[in-house]
Amino acid sequence: MLVKVLGAGAGGGFPQWNCNGHQSAAVRAGKPGFRSRTQSSLAVSANGRDWALLNASPDLRQQIAATRELWPPFDGPKRASPIKAAVLTNGDVDHIIGLINLREAQAFSIYASDRVLATINANSVFNVLNADLVPRRVMKLGTPVRLEGAGVDLGIVVEPFAVPGKVALYLEDQTAGDTGNYGSREGDTIGLKVSDPTTGKHFFYIPGCAEVDGPLAARLNGAPLVFFDGTLYTDNEMIEQGLLHKTGKRMGHISISGADGSIAAFEPLGVKRRIYVHINNSNPVLDDNSDAYRAATAAGWEVGYDGMEVRL
Ligand code: MLT
Ligand code: MN
């Protein structure tokens, strides 16, 4: 399998359009140690020809333009795309809006939980994707599905599973409040185990996660590769930087550092390769010269970047 990081940024990307925080300003100014990141998406292929998107970001058009593998093949018909499927892990704006870029009467399949598909079904703008060409397939949690799109078997099996998290911001039920996790339900935030059944190779993709609880730790134990939620380094960094009065916990995102952070949570798990994705513009790991970057990499983590490739 070949995995490409199309976008390693979180919602808003890096720099974020309206953000004048010190890091967004630094990347805009071309300061050494900073590189821009588009919004959160991976692409995966088992045969090098047919590709599945894992999430479809608002930056998808730019991501396709930057990724030769996703261009129409040079010897192909007048309308063609290697993108045969899009698998969604939640209803975040940064994960679903790219579907709109895939209009123009091209066949592919959308895979998502019933909860996320309900959101897409409730928003008529997604009907630009003609259901005859673009079927919407419900993924059942815990049930592996072999990806198919445009009549092509991608040779990739995806197993979706629930992870701790929160429903997308625009779907929050304020009446449910904090104790009701703003109306979040199972299926609002999922992780994916992505496998090539021919080689037996696999990896995990979990771009949004509030906590590494017992079941998740057990699932990831000894995994060869995990792409994981790297939204924030510390829970209150957005407040401290004067950007937004919200903690990571309030947004449903675990932090990288701290006693209940992801570095500590993964420490006993023996995951061979650990890569942060969905990295928010406030996160100091986006500065290659920061203590945070040094601490994360010293703990065995890699900080994902656009164009990063992993073969397995
Ligand atoms: C998130 O991951 O928490 C969301 O993408 C935030 C947002 O909608 O900007
Ligand atoms: Mn997001």
PDB file of C-alpha atoms and ligand atoms in Angstrom:
ATOM      1  CA  MET A   1       0.000   0.000   0.000  1.00  0.00           C
ATOM      2  CA  LEU A   2       1.016   3.560  -0.626  1.00  0.00           C
ATOM      3  CA  VAL A   3      -0.319   6.237   1.717  1.00  0.00           C
ATOM      4  CA  LYS A   4       0.007   9.922   0.902  1.00  0.00           C
ATOM      5  CA  VAL A   5      -0.707  12.731   3.327  1.00  0.00           C
ATOM      6  CA  LEU A   6      -2.672  15.206   1.220  1.00  0.00           C
ATOM      7  CA  GLY A   7      -3.179  17.618   4.101  1.00  0.00           C
ATOM      8  CA  ALA A   8      -1.736  17.431   7.620  1.00  0.00           C
ATOM      9  CA  GLY A   9      -3.483  20.543   8.966  1.00  0.00           C
ATOM     10  CA  ALA A  10      -6.632  20.674  11.092  1.00  0.00           C
ATOM     11  CA  GLY A  11      -9.770  22.679  10.278  1.00  0.00           C
ATOM     12  CA  GLY A  12      -8.641  26.027   8.865  1.00  0.00           C
ATOM     13  CA  GLY A  13      -5.261  24.755   7.687  1.00  0.00           C
ATOM     14  CA  PHE A  14      -1.916  26.463   8.260  1.00  0.00           C
ATOM     15  CA  PRO A  15      -1.909  29.397   7.962  1.00  0.00           C
ATOM     16  CA  GLN A  16      -5.613  29.828   8.666  1.00  0.00           C
ATOM     17  CA  TRP A  17      -7.155  32.562   6.518  1.00  0.00           C
ATOM     18  CA  ASN A  18      -8.069  34.919   9.380  1.00  0.00           C
ATOM     19  CA  CYS A  19      -5.405  33.940  11.915  1.00  0.00           C
ATOM     20  CA  ASN A  20      -2.716  36.362  13.016  1.00  0.00           C
ATOM     21  CA  GLY A  21      -1.364  34.112  15.735  1.00  0.00           C
ATOM     22  CA  HIS A  22       2.425  34.013  15.863  1.00  0.00           C
ATOM     23  CA  GLN A  23       2.649  30.713  14.003  1.00  0.00           C
ATOM     24  CA  SER A  24       0.256  31.587  11.173  1.00  0.00           C
ATOM     25  CA  ALA A  25       2.131  34.882  10.815  1.00  0.00           C
ATOM     26  CA  ALA A  26       5.465  33.037  10.800  1.00  0.00           C
ATOM     27  CA  VAL A  27       4.493  30.587   8.064  1.00  0.00           C
ATOM     28  CA  ARG A  28       3.018  33.426   6.012  1.00  0.00           C
ATOM     29  CA  ALA A  29       6.318  35.293   6.355  1.00  0.00           C
ATOM     30  CA  GLY A  30       8.297  32.243   5.224  1.00  0.00           C
ATOM     31  CA  LYS A  31      10.163  31.952   8.531  1.00  0.00           C
ATOM     32  CA  PRO A  32      12.602  28.990   8.534  1.00  0.00           C
ATOM     33  CA  GLY A  33      11.259  25.938  10.352  1.00  0.00           C
ATOM     34  CA  PHE A  34       7.639  26.517   9.293  1.00  0.00           C
ATOM     35  CA  ARG A  35       5.809  25.025   6.341  1.00  0.00           C
ATOM     36  CA  SER A  36       2.196  25.454   5.341  1.00  0.00           C
ATOM     37  CA  ARG A  37      -0.307  22.606   5.680  1.00  0.00           C
ATOM     38  CA  THR A  38      -3.625  22.120   3.916  1.00  0.00           C
ATOM     39  CA  GLN A  39      -6.634  20.602   5.671  1.00  0.00           C
ATOM     40  CA  SER A  40      -6.960  17.075   6.902  1.00  0.00           C
ATOM     41  CA  SER A  41      -6.908  14.213   4.370  1.00  0.00           C
ATOM     42  CA  LEU A  42      -4.945  11.135   3.323  1.00  0.00           C
ATOM     43  CA  ALA A  43      -5.024   9.115   0.120  1.00  0.00           C
ATOM     44  CA  VAL A  44      -4.322   5.382  -0.079  1.00  0.00           C
ATOM     45  CA  SER A  45      -3.790   2.924  -2.910  1.00  0.00           C
ATOM     46  CA  ALA A  46      -3.050  -0.789  -2.969  1.00  0.00           C
ATOM     47  CA  ASN A  47      -2.236  -1.010  -6.677  1.00  0.00           C
ATOM     48  CA  GLY A  48      -0.817   2.451  -7.394  1.00  0.00           C
ATOM     49  CA  ARG A  49      -3.628   3.103  -9.879  1.00  0.00           C
ATOM     50  CA  ASP A  50      -6.890   3.338  -7.944  1.00  0.00           C
ATOM     51  CA  TRP A  51      -7.079   5.596  -4.910  1.00  0.00           C
ATOM     52  CA  ALA A  52      -9.321   6.111  -1.911  1.00  0.00           C
ATOM     53  CA  LEU A  53      -9.442   9.430  -0.110  1.00  0.00           C
ATOM     54  CA  LEU A  54      -9.592   9.206   3.647  1.00  0.00           C
ATOM     55  CA  ASN A  55     -11.623  12.360   4.302  1.00  0.00           C
ATOM     56  CA  ALA A  56     -12.258  15.009   1.670  1.00  0.00           C
ATOM     57  CA  SER A  57     -11.000  18.422   2.735  1.00  0.00           C
ATOM     58  CA  PRO A  58     -12.061  21.867   1.497  1.00  0.00           C
ATOM     59  CA  ASP A  59      -8.523  22.041   0.021  1.00  0.00           C
ATOM     60  CA  LEU A  60      -9.022  18.956  -2.134  1.00  0.00           C
ATOM     61  CA  ARG A  61      -8.748  20.779  -5.441  1.00  0.00           C
ATOM     62  CA  GLN A  62      -5.324  22.132  -4.450  1.00  0.00           C
ATOM     63  CA  GLN A  63      -4.322  18.745  -3.017  1.00  0.00           C
ATOM     64  CA  ILE A  64      -5.170  16.953  -6.268  1.00  0.00           C
ATOM     65  CA  ALA A  65      -3.223  19.555  -8.235  1.00  0.00           C
ATOM     66  CA  ALA A  66      -0.198  18.859  -5.984  1.00  0.00           C
ATOM     67  CA  THR A  67      -0.472  15.071  -6.262  1.00  0.00           C
ATOM     68  CA  ARG A  68       0.378  13.547  -9.648  1.00  0.00           C
ATOM     69  CA  GLU A  69      -1.096  10.156  -8.653  1.00  0.00           C
ATOM     70  CA  LEU A  70      -4.554  11.771  -8.406  1.00  0.00           C
ATOM     71  CA  TRP A  71      -4.523  13.328 -11.872  1.00  0.00           C
ATOM     72  CA  PRO A  72      -6.496  11.783 -14.729  1.00  0.00           C
ATOM     73  CA  PRO A  73      -4.161   9.232 -16.354  1.00  0.00           C
ATOM     74  CA  PHE A  74      -2.306  10.661 -19.377  1.00  0.00           C
ATOM     75  CA  ASP A  75      -3.613   7.936 -21.685  1.00  0.00           C
ATOM     76  CA  GLY A  76      -7.092   7.895 -20.128  1.00  0.00           C
ATOM     77  CA  PRO A  77     -10.487   8.880 -21.541  1.00  0.00           C
ATOM     78  CA  LYS A  78     -11.563  12.543 -21.721  1.00  0.00           C
ATOM     79  CA  ARG A  79     -13.079  12.355 -18.256  1.00  0.00           C
ATOM     80  CA  ALA A  80     -11.290  10.129 -15.738  1.00  0.00           C
ATOM     81  CA  SER A  81     -10.012  10.069 -12.183  1.00  0.00           C
ATOM     82  CA  PRO A  82      -7.936   7.623 -10.136  1.00  0.00           C
ATOM     83  CA  ILE A  83     -10.112   8.578  -7.122  1.00  0.00           C
ATOM     84  CA  LYS A  84     -12.591   5.728  -6.732  1.00  0.00           C
ATOM     85  CA  ALA A  85     -13.750   6.189  -3.146  1.00  0.00           C
ATOM     86  CA  ALA A  86     -13.900   8.664  -0.279  1.00  0.00           C
ATOM     87  CA  VAL A  87     -14.104   7.367   3.290  1.00  0.00           C
ATOM     88  CA  LEU A  88     -15.170   9.836   5.976  1.00  0.00           C
ATOM     89  CA  THR A  89     -14.281   9.704   9.674  1.00  0.00           C
ATOM     90  CA  ASN A  90     -16.625  12.440  10.902  1.00  0.00           C
ATOM     91  CA  GLY A  91     -18.801  15.306   9.700  1.00  0.00           C
ATOM     92  CA  ASP A  92     -16.216  18.077  10.279  1.00  0.00           C
ATOM     93  CA  VAL A  93     -16.182  20.791   7.663  1.00  0.00           C
ATOM     94  CA  ASP A  94     -12.505  19.949   7.118  1.00  0.00           C
ATOM     95  CA  HIS A  95     -13.435  16.327   6.326  1.00  0.00           C
ATOM     96  CA  ILE A  96     -16.515  16.490   4.099  1.00  0.00           C
ATOM     97  CA  ILE A  97     -16.523  19.699   2.038  1.00  0.00           C
ATOM     98  CA  GLY A  98     -14.038  18.313  -0.488  1.00  0.00           C
ATOM     99  CA  LEU A  99     -16.809  16.043  -1.761  1.00  0.00           C
ATOM    100  CA  ILE A 100     -18.158  19.130  -3.533  1.00  0.00           C
ATOM    101  CA  ASN A 101     -14.895  19.282  -5.519  1.00  0.00           C
ATOM    102  CA  LEU A 102     -15.619  15.811  -6.866  1.00  0.00           C
ATOM    103  CA  ARG A 103     -18.706  16.835  -8.851  1.00  0.00           C
ATOM    104  CA  GLU A 104     -18.713  16.895 -12.710  1.00  0.00           C
ATOM    105  CA  ALA A 105     -20.419  13.539 -13.264  1.00  0.00           C
ATOM    106  CA  GLN A 106     -17.544  11.334 -12.137  1.00  0.00           C
ATOM    107  CA  ALA A 107     -18.281   7.944 -10.558  1.00  0.00           C
ATOM    108  CA  PHE A 108     -16.880   7.070  -7.133  1.00  0.00           C
ATOM    109  CA  SER A 109     -18.259   5.822  -3.811  1.00  0.00           C
ATOM    110  CA  ILE A 110     -18.708   7.583  -0.483  1.00  0.00           C
ATOM    111  CA  TYR A 111     -18.313   5.521   2.700  1.00  0.00           C
ATOM    112  CA  ALA A 112     -19.299   6.855   6.113  1.00  0.00           C
ATOM    113  CA  SER A 113     -21.134   5.941   9.301  1.00  0.00           C
ATOM    114  CA  ASP A 114     -24.934   6.299   9.401  1.00  0.00           C
ATOM    115  CA  ARG A 115     -24.509   9.434  11.523  1.00  0.00           C
ATOM    116  CA  VAL A 116     -22.198  11.168   9.053  1.00  0.00           C
ATOM    117  CA  LEU A 117     -24.230  10.052   6.029  1.00  0.00           C
ATOM    118  CA  ALA A 118     -27.331  11.499   7.701  1.00  0.00           C
ATOM    119  CA  THR A 119     -25.618  14.896   7.747  1.00  0.00           C
ATOM    120  CA  ILE A 120     -24.661  14.619   4.089  1.00  0.00           C
ATOM    121  CA  ASN A 121     -28.153  13.442   3.169  1.00  0.00           C
ATOM    122  CA  ALA A 122     -29.665  16.386   5.053  1.00  0.00           C
ATOM    123  CA  ASN A 123     -27.632  18.942   3.089  1.00  0.00           C
ATOM    124  CA  SER A 124     -29.004  19.175  -0.434  1.00  0.00           C
ATOM    125  CA  VAL A 125     -25.850  20.777  -1.834  1.00  0.00           C
ATOM    126  CA  PHE A 126     -24.287  17.304  -1.799  1.00  0.00           C
ATOM    127  CA  ASN A 127     -26.871  16.277  -4.393  1.00  0.00           C
ATOM    128  CA  VAL A 128     -24.481  17.764  -6.973  1.00  0.00           C
ATOM    129  CA  LEU A 129     -23.044  14.267  -6.630  1.00  0.00           C
ATOM    130  CA  ASN A 130     -25.568  12.256  -8.610  1.00  0.00           C
ATOM    131  CA  ALA A 131     -26.496   9.198  -6.513  1.00  0.00           C
ATOM    132  CA  ASP A 132     -26.534   6.996  -9.631  1.00  0.00           C
ATOM    133  CA  LEU A 133     -22.833   7.672 -10.100  1.00  0.00           C
ATOM    134  CA  VAL A 134     -21.851   8.340  -6.496  1.00  0.00           C
ATOM    135  CA  PRO A 135     -23.451   5.828  -4.140  1.00  0.00           C
ATOM    136  CA  ARG A 136     -23.432   6.621  -0.419  1.00  0.00           C
ATOM    137  CA  ARG A 137     -22.528   3.497   1.492  1.00  0.00           C
ATOM    138  CA  VAL A 138     -23.150   3.087   5.197  1.00  0.00           C
ATOM    139  CA  MET A 139     -20.237   1.597   7.108  1.00  0.00           C
ATOM    140  CA  LYS A 140     -21.255  -0.442  10.139  1.00  0.00           C
ATOM    141  CA  LEU A 141     -18.931  -0.023  13.089  1.00  0.00           C
ATOM    142  CA  GLY A 142     -16.818  -3.118  13.580  1.00  0.00           C
ATOM    143  CA  THR A 143     -17.636  -4.519  10.143  1.00  0.00           C
ATOM    144  CA  PRO A 144     -14.774  -4.544   7.615  1.00  0.00           C
ATOM    145  CA  VAL A 145     -15.755  -3.372   4.132  1.00  0.00           C
ATOM    146  CA  ARG A 146     -13.864  -3.912   0.870  1.00  0.00           C
ATOM    147  CA  LEU A 147     -13.742  -0.616  -0.994  1.00  0.00           C
ATOM    148  CA  GLU A 148     -15.348  -0.441  -4.418  1.00  0.00           C
ATOM    149  CA  GLY A 149     -16.029   2.539  -6.612  1.00  0.00           C
ATOM    150  CA  ALA A 150     -16.790   3.237 -10.270  1.00  0.00           C
ATOM    151  CA  GLY A 151     -17.014  -0.533 -10.782  1.00  0.00           C
ATOM    152  CA  VAL A 152     -13.449  -1.037  -9.541  1.00  0.00           C
ATOM    153  CA  ASP A 153     -12.329  -3.188  -6.607  1.00  0.00           C
ATOM    154  CA  LEU A 154      -9.635  -1.143  -4.876  1.00  0.00           C
ATOM    155  CA  GLY A 155      -8.151  -4.145  -3.076  1.00  0.00           C
ATOM    156  CA  ILE A 156      -8.394  -2.265   0.226  1.00  0.00           C
ATOM    157  CA  VAL A 157     -10.387  -3.285   3.287  1.00  0.00           C
ATOM    158  CA  VAL A 158     -11.480  -0.650   5.788  1.00  0.00           C
ATOM    159  CA  GLU A 159     -12.736  -1.440   9.275  1.00  0.00           C
ATOM    160  CA  PRO A 160     -14.454   1.480  11.031  1.00  0.00           C
ATOM    161  CA  PHE A 161     -14.595   1.670  14.816  1.00  0.00           C
ATOM    162  CA  ALA A 162     -15.913   4.223  17.285  1.00  0.00           C
ATOM    163  CA  VAL A 163     -13.402   6.378  19.146  1.00  0.00           C
ATOM    164  CA  PRO A 164     -14.026   8.891  21.946  1.00  0.00           C
ATOM    165  CA  GLY A 165     -14.891  12.229  20.393  1.00  0.00           C
ATOM    166  CA  LYS A 166     -17.470  14.891  19.776  1.00  0.00           C
ATOM    167  CA  VAL A 167     -20.048  15.544  17.064  1.00  0.00           C
ATOM    168  CA  ALA A 168     -19.028  18.184  14.483  1.00  0.00           C
ATOM    169  CA  LEU A 169     -19.103  21.772  15.762  1.00  0.00           C
ATOM    170  CA  TYR A 170     -22.104  22.847  13.647  1.00  0.00           C
ATOM    171  CA  LEU A 171     -24.119  19.833  14.857  1.00  0.00           C
ATOM    172  CA  GLU A 172     -23.588  20.412  18.571  1.00  0.00           C
ATOM    173  CA  ASP A 173     -26.749  20.202  20.674  1.00  0.00           C
ATOM    174  CA  GLN A 174     -26.283  22.954  23.253  1.00  0.00           C
ATOM    175  CA  THR A 175     -29.231  21.666  25.289  1.00  0.00           C
ATOM    176  CA  ALA A 176     -27.305  18.428  25.903  1.00  0.00           C
ATOM    177  CA  GLY A 177     -24.455  20.489  27.383  1.00  0.00           C
ATOM    178  CA  ASP A 178     -21.039  19.342  28.467  1.00  0.00           C
ATOM    179  CA  THR A 179     -22.240  16.306  30.407  1.00  0.00           C
ATOM    180  CA  GLY A 180     -24.143  15.068  27.354  1.00  0.00           C
ATOM    181  CA  ASN A 181     -21.086  15.713  25.160  1.00  0.00           C
ATOM    182  CA  TYR A 182     -23.222  18.122  23.088  1.00  0.00           C
ATOM    183  CA  GLY A 183     -25.425  15.364  21.770  1.00  0.00           C
ATOM    184  CA  SER A 184     -22.602  13.217  20.388  1.00  0.00           C
ATOM    185  CA  ARG A 185     -23.519   9.652  19.489  1.00  0.00           C
ATOM    186  CA  GLU A 186     -21.632   6.550  18.463  1.00  0.00           C
ATOM    187  CA  GLY A 187     -20.570   6.925  14.843  1.00  0.00           C
ATOM    188  CA  ASP A 188     -19.967  10.678  15.043  1.00  0.00           C
ATOM    189  CA  THR A 189     -16.217  10.114  15.342  1.00  0.00           C
ATOM    190  CA  ILE A 190     -14.624   6.974  13.997  1.00  0.00           C
ATOM    191  CA  GLY A 191     -11.173   5.561  13.394  1.00  0.00           C
ATOM    192  CA  LEU A 192     -10.256   3.354  10.468  1.00  0.00           C
ATOM    193  CA  LYS A 193      -8.141   0.242  10.196  1.00  0.00           C
ATOM    194  CA  VAL A 194      -7.015   0.159   6.569  1.00  0.00           C
ATOM    195  CA  SER A 195      -5.694  -3.166   5.235  1.00  0.00           C
ATOM    196  CA  ASP A 196      -4.358  -4.674   2.052  1.00  0.00           C
ATOM    197  CA  PRO A 197      -5.719  -8.254   2.222  1.00  0.00           C
ATOM    198  CA  THR A 198      -3.189  -9.430  -0.364  1.00  0.00           C
ATOM    199  CA  THR A 199      -0.122  -8.459   1.655  1.00  0.00           C
ATOM    200  CA  GLY A 200      -1.720  -8.426   5.103  1.00  0.00           C
ATOM    201  CA  LYS A 201      -0.255  -4.942   5.724  1.00  0.00           C
ATOM    202  CA  HIS A 202      -2.369  -2.457   7.611  1.00  0.00           C
ATOM    203  CA  PHE A 203      -2.411   0.891   9.357  1.00  0.00           C
ATOM    204  CA  PHE A 204      -4.764   2.980  11.489  1.00  0.00           C
ATOM    205  CA  TYR A 205      -6.116   6.450  10.729  1.00  0.00           C
ATOM    206  CA  ILE A 206      -7.597   8.405  13.650  1.00  0.00           C
ATOM    207  CA  PRO A 207      -7.559  12.140  12.887  1.00  0.00           C
ATOM    208  CA  GLY A 208     -10.026  13.071  15.641  1.00  0.00           C
ATOM    209  CA  CYS A 209      -9.939  11.516  19.105  1.00  0.00           C
ATOM    210  CA  ALA A 210     -10.720  12.802  22.587  1.00  0.00           C
ATOM    211  CA  GLU A 211      -8.994  10.110  24.591  1.00  0.00           C
ATOM    212  CA  VAL A 212      -7.047   6.860  24.256  1.00  0.00           C
ATOM    213  CA  ASP A 213      -9.351   4.705  26.343  1.00  0.00           C
ATOM    214  CA  GLY A 214      -8.924   1.008  27.140  1.00  0.00           C
ATOM    215  CA  PRO A 215     -10.573  -0.398  23.993  1.00  0.00           C
ATOM    216  CA  LEU A 216      -8.625   1.956  21.722  1.00  0.00           C
ATOM    217  CA  ALA A 217      -5.329   1.180  23.464  1.00  0.00           C
ATOM    218  CA  ALA A 218      -6.014  -2.551  23.074  1.00  0.00           C
ATOM    219  CA  ARG A 219      -6.812  -2.109  19.392  1.00  0.00           C
ATOM    220  CA  LEU A 220      -3.650  -0.113  18.666  1.00  0.00           C
ATOM    221  CA  ASN A 221      -1.310  -2.253  20.740  1.00  0.00           C
ATOM    222  CA  GLY A 222       1.640  -3.334  18.566  1.00  0.00           C
ATOM    223  CA  ALA A 223       0.270  -1.652  15.424  1.00  0.00           C
ATOM    224  CA  PRO A 224       2.770  -1.088  12.619  1.00  0.00           C
ATOM    225  CA  LEU A 225       1.586   2.454  11.806  1.00  0.00           C
ATOM    226  CA  VAL A 226      -0.898   4.962  13.220  1.00  0.00           C
ATOM    227  CA  PHE A 227      -1.831   8.377  11.848  1.00  0.00           C
ATOM    228  CA  PHE A 228      -3.241  10.142  14.898  1.00  0.00           C
ATOM    229  CA  ASP A 229      -4.952  13.329  16.094  1.00  0.00           C
ATOM    230  CA  GLY A 230      -2.253  15.978  16.584  1.00  0.00           C
ATOM    231  CA  THR A 231      -4.616  18.936  16.884  1.00  0.00           C
ATOM    232  CA  LEU A 232      -3.110  20.589  19.952  1.00  0.00           C
ATOM    233  CA  TYR A 233       0.074  20.281  21.973  1.00  0.00           C
ATOM    234  CA  THR A 234      -1.477  21.522  25.219  1.00  0.00           C
ATOM    235  CA  ASP A 235      -5.152  21.665  26.094  1.00  0.00           C
ATOM    236  CA  ASN A 236      -5.340  25.445  26.607  1.00  0.00           C
ATOM    237  CA  GLU A 237      -2.900  26.651  23.929  1.00  0.00           C
ATOM    238  CA  MET A 238      -5.543  28.417  21.837  1.00  0.00           C
ATOM    239  CA  ILE A 239      -6.670  30.383  24.880  1.00  0.00           C
ATOM    240  CA  GLU A 240      -3.079  31.213  25.857  1.00  0.00           C
ATOM    241  CA  GLN A 241      -2.286  32.406  22.340  1.00  0.00           C
ATOM    242  CA  GLY A 242      -5.386  34.613  22.330  1.00  0.00           C
ATOM    243  CA  LEU A 243      -6.927  32.774  19.371  1.00  0.00           C
ATOM    244  CA  LEU A 244     -10.142  31.186  20.611  1.00  0.00           C
ATOM    245  CA  HIS A 245     -11.617  30.658  24.051  1.00  0.00           C
ATOM    246  CA  LYS A 246     -11.798  26.868  23.798  1.00  0.00           C
ATOM    247  CA  THR A 247      -9.794  23.998  25.186  1.00  0.00           C
ATOM    248  CA  GLY A 248      -8.905  20.899  23.223  1.00  0.00           C
ATOM    249  CA  LYS A 249     -11.141  18.873  25.551  1.00  0.00           C
ATOM    250  CA  ARG A 250     -14.094  21.101  24.670  1.00  0.00           C
ATOM    251  CA  MET A 251     -13.418  20.442  20.982  1.00  0.00           C
ATOM    252  CA  GLY A 252     -13.133  16.670  21.465  1.00  0.00           C
ATOM    253  CA  HIS A 253      -9.401  16.535  20.852  1.00  0.00           C
ATOM    254  CA  ILE A 254      -6.738  14.921  23.030  1.00  0.00           C
ATOM    255  CA  SER A 255      -3.527  16.939  23.408  1.00  0.00           C
ATOM    256  CA  ILE A 256      -0.057  15.696  22.522  1.00  0.00           C
ATOM    257  CA  SER A 257       1.623  16.565  25.829  1.00  0.00           C
ATOM    258  CA  GLY A 258       0.697  15.972  29.449  1.00  0.00           C
ATOM    259  CA  ALA A 259      -0.197  13.034  31.643  1.00  0.00           C
ATOM    260  CA  ASP A 260      -3.325  12.217  29.616  1.00  0.00           C
ATOM    261  CA  GLY A 261      -1.841  13.267  26.266  1.00  0.00           C
ATOM    262  CA  SER A 262      -1.113  11.077  23.268  1.00  0.00           C
ATOM    263  CA  ILE A 263       2.653  10.795  23.804  1.00  0.00           C
ATOM    264  CA  ALA A 264       2.012   9.309  27.246  1.00  0.00           C
ATOM    265  CA  ALA A 265      -0.929   7.182  26.090  1.00  0.00           C
ATOM    266  CA  PHE A 266       1.047   5.575  23.252  1.00  0.00           C
ATOM    267  CA  GLU A 267       4.164   5.024  25.354  1.00  0.00           C
ATOM    268  CA  PRO A 268       3.247   1.467  26.458  1.00  0.00           C
ATOM    269  CA  LEU A 269       1.597   0.446  23.171  1.00  0.00           C
ATOM    270  CA  GLY A 270       4.627  -0.473  21.077  1.00  0.00           C
ATOM    271  CA  VAL A 271       3.249   1.166  17.917  1.00  0.00           C
ATOM    272  CA  LYS A 272       6.092   1.044  15.433  1.00  0.00           C
ATOM    273  CA  ARG A 273       5.414   4.238  13.506  1.00  0.00           C
ATOM    274  CA  ARG A 274       3.366   7.163  14.880  1.00  0.00           C
ATOM    275  CA  ILE A 275       2.514  10.184  12.735  1.00  0.00           C
ATOM    276  CA  TYR A 276       0.566  13.271  13.822  1.00  0.00           C
ATOM    277  CA  VAL A 277      -2.022  14.643  11.408  1.00  0.00           C
ATOM    278  CA  HIS A 278      -4.937  17.114  11.795  1.00  0.00           C
ATOM    279  CA  ILE A 279      -2.472  19.584  13.366  1.00  0.00           C
ATOM    280  CA  ASN A 280      -3.961  22.940  14.382  1.00  0.00           C
ATOM    281  CA  ASN A 281      -2.253  26.212  13.483  1.00  0.00           C
ATOM    282  CA  SER A 282      -1.658  26.893  17.198  1.00  0.00           C
ATOM    283  CA  ASN A 283       0.328  23.693  17.761  1.00  0.00           C
ATOM    284  CA  PRO A 284       4.024  24.413  18.456  1.00  0.00           C
ATOM    285  CA  VAL A 285       5.066  21.131  16.784  1.00  0.00           C
ATOM    286  CA  LEU A 286       4.498  23.055  13.534  1.00  0.00           C
ATOM    287  CA  ASP A 287       7.729  24.912  14.356  1.00  0.00           C
ATOM    288  CA  ASP A 288      10.659  22.578  13.607  1.00  0.00           C
ATOM    289  CA  ASN A 289      12.796  24.573  16.043  1.00  0.00           C
ATOM    290  CA  SER A 290      10.442  24.354  19.028  1.00  0.00           C
ATOM    291  CA  ASP A 291      10.820  22.404  22.259  1.00  0.00           C
ATOM    292  CA  ALA A 292       7.481  20.776  21.455  1.00  0.00           C
ATOM    293  CA  TYR A 293       8.756  19.473  18.112  1.00  0.00           C
ATOM    294  CA  ARG A 294      11.892  18.141  19.798  1.00  0.00           C
ATOM    295  CA  ALA A 295       9.859  16.492  22.566  1.00  0.00           C
ATOM    296  CA  ALA A 296       7.405  14.834  20.161  1.00  0.00           C
ATOM    297  CA  THR A 297      10.104  13.541  17.837  1.00  0.00           C
ATOM    298  CA  ALA A 298      12.273  12.414  20.771  1.00  0.00           C
ATOM    299  CA  ALA A 299       9.257  10.385  21.933  1.00  0.00           C
ATOM    300  CA  GLY A 300       9.243   8.617  18.566  1.00  0.00           C
ATOM    301  CA  TRP A 301       6.525  10.629  16.820  1.00  0.00           C
ATOM    302  CA  GLU A 302       6.691  12.136  13.355  1.00  0.00           C
ATOM    303  CA  VAL A 303       4.947  15.389  12.552  1.00  0.00           C
ATOM    304  CA  GLY A 304       2.956  14.884   9.355  1.00  0.00           C
ATOM    305  CA  TYR A 305       3.303  17.250   6.416  1.00  0.00           C
ATOM    306  CA  ASP A 306       1.616  17.630   3.051  1.00  0.00           C
ATOM    307  CA  GLY A 307       3.133  15.310   0.458  1.00  0.00           C
ATOM    308  CA  MET A 308       4.468  12.850   3.061  1.00  0.00           C
ATOM    309  CA  GLU A 309       4.491   9.295   1.684  1.00  0.00           C
ATOM    310  CA  VAL A 310       4.467   6.004   3.520  1.00  0.00           C
ATOM    311  CA  ARG A 311       4.817   2.645   1.787  1.00  0.00           C
ATOM    312  CA  LEU A 312       3.838  -0.542   3.560  1.00  0.00           C
TER     313      LEU A 312
HETATM  314  C1  MLT B   1     -12.349  20.040  14.724  1.00  0.00           C
HETATM  315  O1  MLT B   1     -11.626  19.147  14.329  1.00  0.00           O
HETATM  316  O2  MLT B   1     -12.530  20.231  15.950  1.00  0.00           O
HETATM  317  C2  MLT B   1     -13.061  20.896  13.752  1.00  0.00           C
HETATM  318  O3  MLT B   1     -12.498  20.722  12.472  1.00  0.00           O
HETATM  319  C3  MLT B   1     -13.046  22.321  14.166  1.00  0.00           C
HETATM  320  C4  MLT B   1     -13.617  23.180  13.089  1.00  0.00           C
HETATM  321  O4  MLT B   1     -14.729  22.910  12.611  1.00  0.00           O
HETATM  322  O5  MLT B   1     -12.939  24.138  12.680  1.00  0.00           O
HETATM  323 MN    MN B   2     -11.417  18.730  12.224  1.00  0.00          MN
END
